[in-house]
Short mmCIF file of C-alpha atoms and ligand atoms in Angstrom, two decimals:
data_model
loop_
_atom_site.label_atom_id
_atom_site.label_comp_id
_atom_site.label_asym_id
_atom_site.label_seq_id
_atom_site.Cartn_x
_atom_site.Cartn_y
_atom_site.Cartn_z
CA MET A 1495 -6.54 56.00 139.50
CA ARG A 1496 -5.07 58.62 137.26
CA ALA A 1497 -6.28 62.27 136.76
CA LEU A 1498 -5.33 64.63 134.22
CA VAL A 1499 -5.43 67.84 136.09
CA ILE A 1500 -5.85 71.15 133.85
CA SER A 1501 -6.24 74.69 134.54
CA ASP A 1502 -6.54 78.14 132.88
CA ILE A 1503 -7.07 77.00 129.38
CA HIS A 1504 -8.57 80.70 128.66
CA GLY A 1505 -9.99 79.70 125.31
CA ASN A 1506 -6.84 78.46 123.79
CA PHE A 1507 -8.13 75.54 121.72
CA HIS A 1508 -4.71 74.80 120.09
CA ALA A 1509 -3.13 74.32 123.48
CA LEU A 1510 -5.90 72.10 124.99
CA GLU A 1511 -5.69 70.04 122.00
CA ALA A 1512 -2.03 69.62 122.20
CA VAL A 1513 -2.38 68.85 125.89
CA LEU A 1514 -5.09 66.09 125.40
CA ALA A 1515 -2.73 64.42 122.59
CA ALA A 1516 0.22 64.51 124.74
CA ALA A 1517 -1.50 63.15 127.99
CA PRO A 1518 -0.78 59.66 129.11
CA ALA A 1519 -3.86 57.35 129.72
CA HIS A 1520 -6.06 58.63 132.56
CA ASP A 1521 -9.31 57.88 134.40
CA ALA A 1522 -10.50 61.43 135.18
CA VAL A 1523 -10.03 64.97 133.85
CA TRP A 1524 -10.20 67.77 136.71
CA ASN A 1525 -10.70 71.26 135.41
CA LEU A 1526 -9.68 74.01 137.73
CA GLY A 1527 -11.32 76.84 135.98
CA ASP A 1528 -10.58 79.85 133.63
CA VAL A 1529 -11.75 77.78 130.76
CA VAL A 1530 -12.41 80.96 128.86
CA GLY A 1531 -11.38 84.47 128.40
CA TYR A 1532 -8.22 85.85 126.43
CA GLY A 1533 -8.01 83.30 123.89
CA ALA A 1534 -10.28 83.27 120.56
CA ARG A 1535 -11.80 79.74 120.58
CA PRO A 1536 -13.85 79.72 123.75
CA ASN A 1537 -16.98 77.81 122.12
CA GLU A 1538 -14.69 74.87 120.92
CA VAL A 1539 -12.95 74.82 124.30
CA VAL A 1540 -16.11 74.46 126.21
CA GLU A 1541 -17.36 71.87 123.77
CA LEU A 1542 -14.34 69.78 123.89
CA LEU A 1543 -14.15 70.07 127.76
CA ARG A 1544 -17.82 69.24 128.15
CA GLY A 1545 -17.41 65.89 126.84
CA ILE A 1546 -14.48 64.88 128.84
CA SER A 1547 -14.17 66.50 132.13
CA THR A 1548 -15.18 64.64 135.15
CA LEU A 1549 -14.84 67.52 137.85
CA ASP A 1550 -14.91 71.49 137.14
CA VAL A 1551 -14.75 74.37 139.38
CA ARG A 1552 -15.21 77.91 137.91
CA GLY A 1553 -12.52 80.64 137.66
CA ASN A 1554 -12.92 84.48 137.94
CA HIS A 1555 -12.79 84.76 134.09
CA ASP A 1556 -15.48 82.03 133.74
CA ARG A 1557 -17.61 84.12 136.17
CA VAL A 1558 -17.05 87.66 134.25
CA CYS A 1559 -17.19 86.18 130.75
CA THR A 1560 -20.99 84.70 131.66
CA GLY A 1561 -21.81 87.79 133.42
CA LEU A 1562 -22.02 86.42 136.92
CA THR A 1563 -19.56 88.96 138.09
CA SER A 1564 -18.94 92.39 136.69
CA SER A 1565 -15.60 93.20 135.15
CA GLN A 1566 -14.88 96.00 137.16
CA GLY A 1567 -11.70 94.44 138.93
CA PHE A 1568 -10.46 93.47 135.35
CA ASN A 1569 -7.59 95.62 133.75
CA PRO A 1570 -8.77 96.90 130.31
CA VAL A 1571 -7.31 94.25 128.19
CA ALA A 1572 -9.04 91.35 130.33
CA ALA A 1573 -12.36 93.13 130.50
CA GLU A 1574 -12.36 93.70 126.53
CA ALA A 1575 -11.65 90.11 126.14
CA ALA A 1576 -14.26 89.20 128.73
CA ALA A 1577 -16.82 91.28 126.80
CA TRP A 1578 -15.82 89.70 123.33
CA THR A 1579 -16.13 86.24 124.82
CA HIS A 1580 -19.44 86.86 126.31
CA GLY A 1581 -20.75 87.92 122.89
CA THR A 1582 -19.25 84.86 121.28
CA LEU A 1583 -20.25 81.93 123.45
CA THR A 1584 -23.37 80.06 122.56
CA ASP A 1585 -26.32 80.13 125.11
CA SER A 1586 -25.72 76.50 125.70
CA ASN A 1587 -22.03 76.86 126.41
CA LEU A 1588 -22.87 80.06 128.57
CA GLU A 1589 -25.18 77.98 130.73
CA TRP A 1590 -22.68 75.24 130.94
CA LEU A 1591 -19.98 77.77 132.16
CA LYS A 1592 -22.47 79.29 134.66
CA ALA A 1593 -23.27 76.11 136.23
CA MET A 1594 -19.58 75.19 137.13
CA PRO A 1595 -19.35 75.04 140.96
CA LYS A 1596 -17.25 77.45 143.04
CA GLY A 1597 -14.05 75.75 144.65
CA PRO A 1598 -13.00 74.12 146.61
CA VAL A 1599 -14.52 70.73 145.27
CA ALA A 1600 -13.57 67.71 147.24
CA VAL A 1601 -12.60 64.45 145.53
CA GLY A 1602 -12.79 61.79 148.24
CA GLU A 1603 -11.12 62.83 151.63
CA THR A 1604 -7.41 63.39 150.61
CA ILE A 1605 -7.98 65.77 147.65
CA VAL A 1606 -9.61 69.05 146.91
CA CYS A 1607 -9.75 71.09 143.56
CA ALA A 1608 -9.71 74.90 143.66
CA HIS A 1609 -9.32 77.90 141.11
CA GLY A 1610 -7.33 80.38 143.45
CA SER A 1611 -6.93 78.97 147.07
CA PRO A 1612 -8.82 76.39 148.97
CA LEU A 1613 -9.60 79.24 151.39
CA HIS A 1614 -10.99 81.45 148.85
CA GLU A 1615 -11.52 81.06 144.98
CA ASP A 1616 -9.99 84.48 144.06
CA HIS A 1617 -6.75 84.37 146.09
CA TYR A 1618 -3.54 84.08 144.38
CA ILE A 1619 -0.87 81.72 145.77
CA LEU A 1620 2.47 83.00 144.31
CA SER A 1621 4.78 82.31 146.95
CA MET A 1622 5.25 80.42 150.21
CA ARG A 1623 4.02 83.38 152.11
CA ASP A 1624 0.65 82.95 150.18
CA ALA A 1625 0.66 79.22 150.71
CA TRP A 1626 1.13 79.17 154.41
CA ALA A 1627 -2.26 79.71 155.55
CA PRO A 1628 -4.04 77.13 153.24
CA LEU A 1629 -1.40 74.62 153.82
CA GLN A 1630 -1.86 74.98 157.58
CA ARG A 1631 -5.72 75.25 157.42
CA MET A 1632 -6.68 72.53 154.72
CA GLU A 1633 -8.14 69.16 155.96
CA SER A 1634 -7.22 67.57 152.70
CA SER A 1635 -3.56 66.08 152.03
CA ILE A 1636 -3.48 67.70 148.30
CA ALA A 1637 -5.03 70.70 146.96
CA PHE A 1638 -4.91 71.38 143.39
CA PHE A 1639 -5.13 74.88 142.38
CA GLY A 1640 -4.74 77.35 139.26
CA HIS A 1641 -5.18 81.06 138.97
CA THR A 1642 -1.62 82.25 138.86
CA HIS A 1643 -0.64 80.38 135.46
CA VAL A 1644 2.74 79.37 137.27
CA GLN A 1645 3.31 75.61 137.39
CA GLY A 1646 4.76 74.06 141.02
CA ASN A 1647 4.21 72.86 144.58
CA PHE A 1648 4.29 74.15 147.90
CA SER A 1649 4.35 71.44 150.73
CA LEU A 1650 4.42 71.36 154.34
CA LEU A 1651 5.63 68.63 156.76
CA GLU A 1652 5.05 69.77 160.21
CA ASN A 1653 7.57 72.72 160.23
CA ASP A 1654 9.29 71.70 157.31
CA TRP A 1655 8.30 73.65 154.11
CA GLU A 1656 9.18 73.24 150.54
CA GLU A 1657 8.57 75.32 147.36
CA GLU A 1658 9.47 74.07 143.95
CA ARG A 1659 9.02 74.80 140.32
CA PRO A 1660 9.79 72.40 137.79
CA GLN A 1661 13.24 72.95 136.13
CA TYR A 1662 13.21 71.63 132.66
CA ALA A 1663 16.60 70.92 130.61
CA GLU A 1664 14.51 70.65 127.49
CA ARG A 1665 13.08 74.05 126.37
CA GLU A 1666 11.32 73.34 123.11
CA ALA A 1667 10.04 69.58 122.96
CA ALA A 1668 7.85 67.89 125.51
CA ALA A 1669 9.22 67.55 128.81
CA GLN A 1670 8.06 66.45 132.42
CA GLN A 1671 9.06 66.19 136.00
CA ARG A 1672 7.80 63.67 138.78
CA LEU A 1673 7.04 64.83 142.02
CA GLU A 1674 6.72 62.17 144.87
CA LEU A 1675 4.02 62.75 147.37
CA ARG A 1676 4.96 61.89 150.94
CA ALA A 1677 2.65 60.49 153.66
CA GLY A 1678 1.70 63.01 156.38
CA THR A 1679 2.79 65.88 154.09
CA LYS A 1680 0.35 68.84 152.81
CA HIS A 1681 0.58 69.67 149.21
CA LEU A 1682 -0.60 72.68 147.17
CA ILE A 1683 -0.12 71.93 143.48
CA ASN A 1684 -0.57 74.12 140.50
CA PRO A 1685 -0.55 72.10 137.05
CA GLY A 1686 0.38 75.42 135.33
CA SER A 1687 -1.76 76.81 132.76
CA VAL A 1688 -2.92 75.12 129.45
CA GLY A 1689 -3.38 78.33 127.34
CA GLN A 1690 -1.67 81.10 128.67
CA PRO A 1691 1.56 80.31 130.73
CA ARG A 1692 3.11 82.91 132.81
CA ASP A 1693 6.30 81.35 134.06
CA MET A 1694 8.43 82.36 131.33
CA ASP A 1695 7.68 79.15 129.28
CA TRP A 1696 5.55 79.37 126.36
CA ARG A 1697 4.72 75.52 126.27
CA ALA A 1698 1.28 74.36 127.44
CA ALA A 1699 1.13 73.08 131.01
CA PHE A 1700 -0.61 70.24 132.56
CA ALA A 1701 -0.17 67.56 135.53
CA ILE A 1702 -1.03 63.90 136.03
CA TYR A 1703 -2.13 62.62 139.39
CA ASP A 1704 -1.39 58.95 139.96
CA ASP A 1705 -2.76 57.49 143.43
CA MET A 1706 -1.39 54.09 142.66
CA ASP A 1707 2.36 55.33 142.97
CA SER A 1708 1.61 58.49 145.07
CA SER A 1709 3.07 60.84 142.42
CA VAL A 1710 2.12 64.17 140.47
CA THR A 1711 3.85 64.48 137.34
CA PHE A 1712 4.23 67.89 135.78
CA HIS A 1713 4.16 68.25 132.13
CA ARG A 1714 5.00 70.69 129.27
CA VAL A 1715 4.16 70.34 125.71
CA PRO A 1716 4.77 72.45 122.78
CA TYR A 1717 1.56 73.47 120.60
CA ASP A 1718 0.99 75.60 117.60
CA VAL A 1719 1.45 78.97 119.29
CA GLU A 1720 1.25 80.63 115.82
CA ALA A 1721 -2.33 79.48 115.13
CA ALA A 1722 -3.57 80.52 118.51
CA GLN A 1723 -2.02 83.95 117.89
CA ALA A 1724 -3.49 84.18 114.48
CA ALA A 1725 -7.01 83.37 115.85
CA ILE A 1726 -6.72 86.14 118.46
CA ARG A 1727 -5.68 88.62 115.77
CA ALA A 1728 -8.29 87.49 113.49
CA ALA A 1729 -10.85 88.02 116.25
CA LYS A 1730 -9.48 91.56 116.78
CA LEU A 1731 -8.74 90.87 120.40
CA PRO A 1732 -5.99 93.09 121.82
CA GLU A 1733 -2.49 92.45 120.36
CA ARG A 1734 -1.10 91.94 123.78
CA LEU A 1735 -2.92 88.83 124.33
CA ALA A 1736 -1.49 87.35 121.15
CA ALA A 1737 2.09 88.55 121.90
CA ARG A 1738 2.27 87.26 125.28
CA LEU A 1739 1.85 83.82 124.22
CA GLN A 1740 5.17 83.38 122.54
CA THR A 1741 7.23 84.24 125.59
CA GLY A 1742 5.02 82.83 128.11
CA ARG A 1743 4.42 85.78 130.32
ZN1 ZN B 2834 -6.52 82.52 134.83
#
């Protein structure tokens, strides 16, 4: 079984299309949340995802953009984008987003999917320090998570821990890096953000989980970033949201 693992699409339809075109054949699509918010094409993203995702968990932006949570904790740019998204989504897409479950959601006995952390949907796992408690406490061997928009892996085998971010030689074309999953090891794996990467790499990010050869392959793929920026500017969303896509931060 092969799953395409995607997170933090953030209404970026151009990036999602590029990811789907580049992804190798897969049997499942696991969506880790923040489908909307920031980007200018929320309806197109939701409509495409509705047809293909086999597992969804909600993100904090999905909650705020659908009115499930107030935007009080958001910075002004995020709050403005959430209000615009709320007003732009069709009723049917709003309902679909609202119905996405809170993570973690289990896939069999070995895997869970979460937005923030498997311990709390809004926690950020940016460092080994953040990863330590969930790695110790999780019962599954793998937890996929998003929320930070940073691609990478934290793993723990007894007292041996490892933190890795893919290092790509290629910075403009598509690139990939394979991670071998070792028996007895716990893994916290972030596929990176499809629609708003923040790890200094502008390319759309995703991962492929393969249970036949016990691996996760991290991918980066170029997309039409100018078109995504033009859509943000045409929607009169804050300029910062367009500018940041170019630099991946
Ligand atoms: Zn996000």
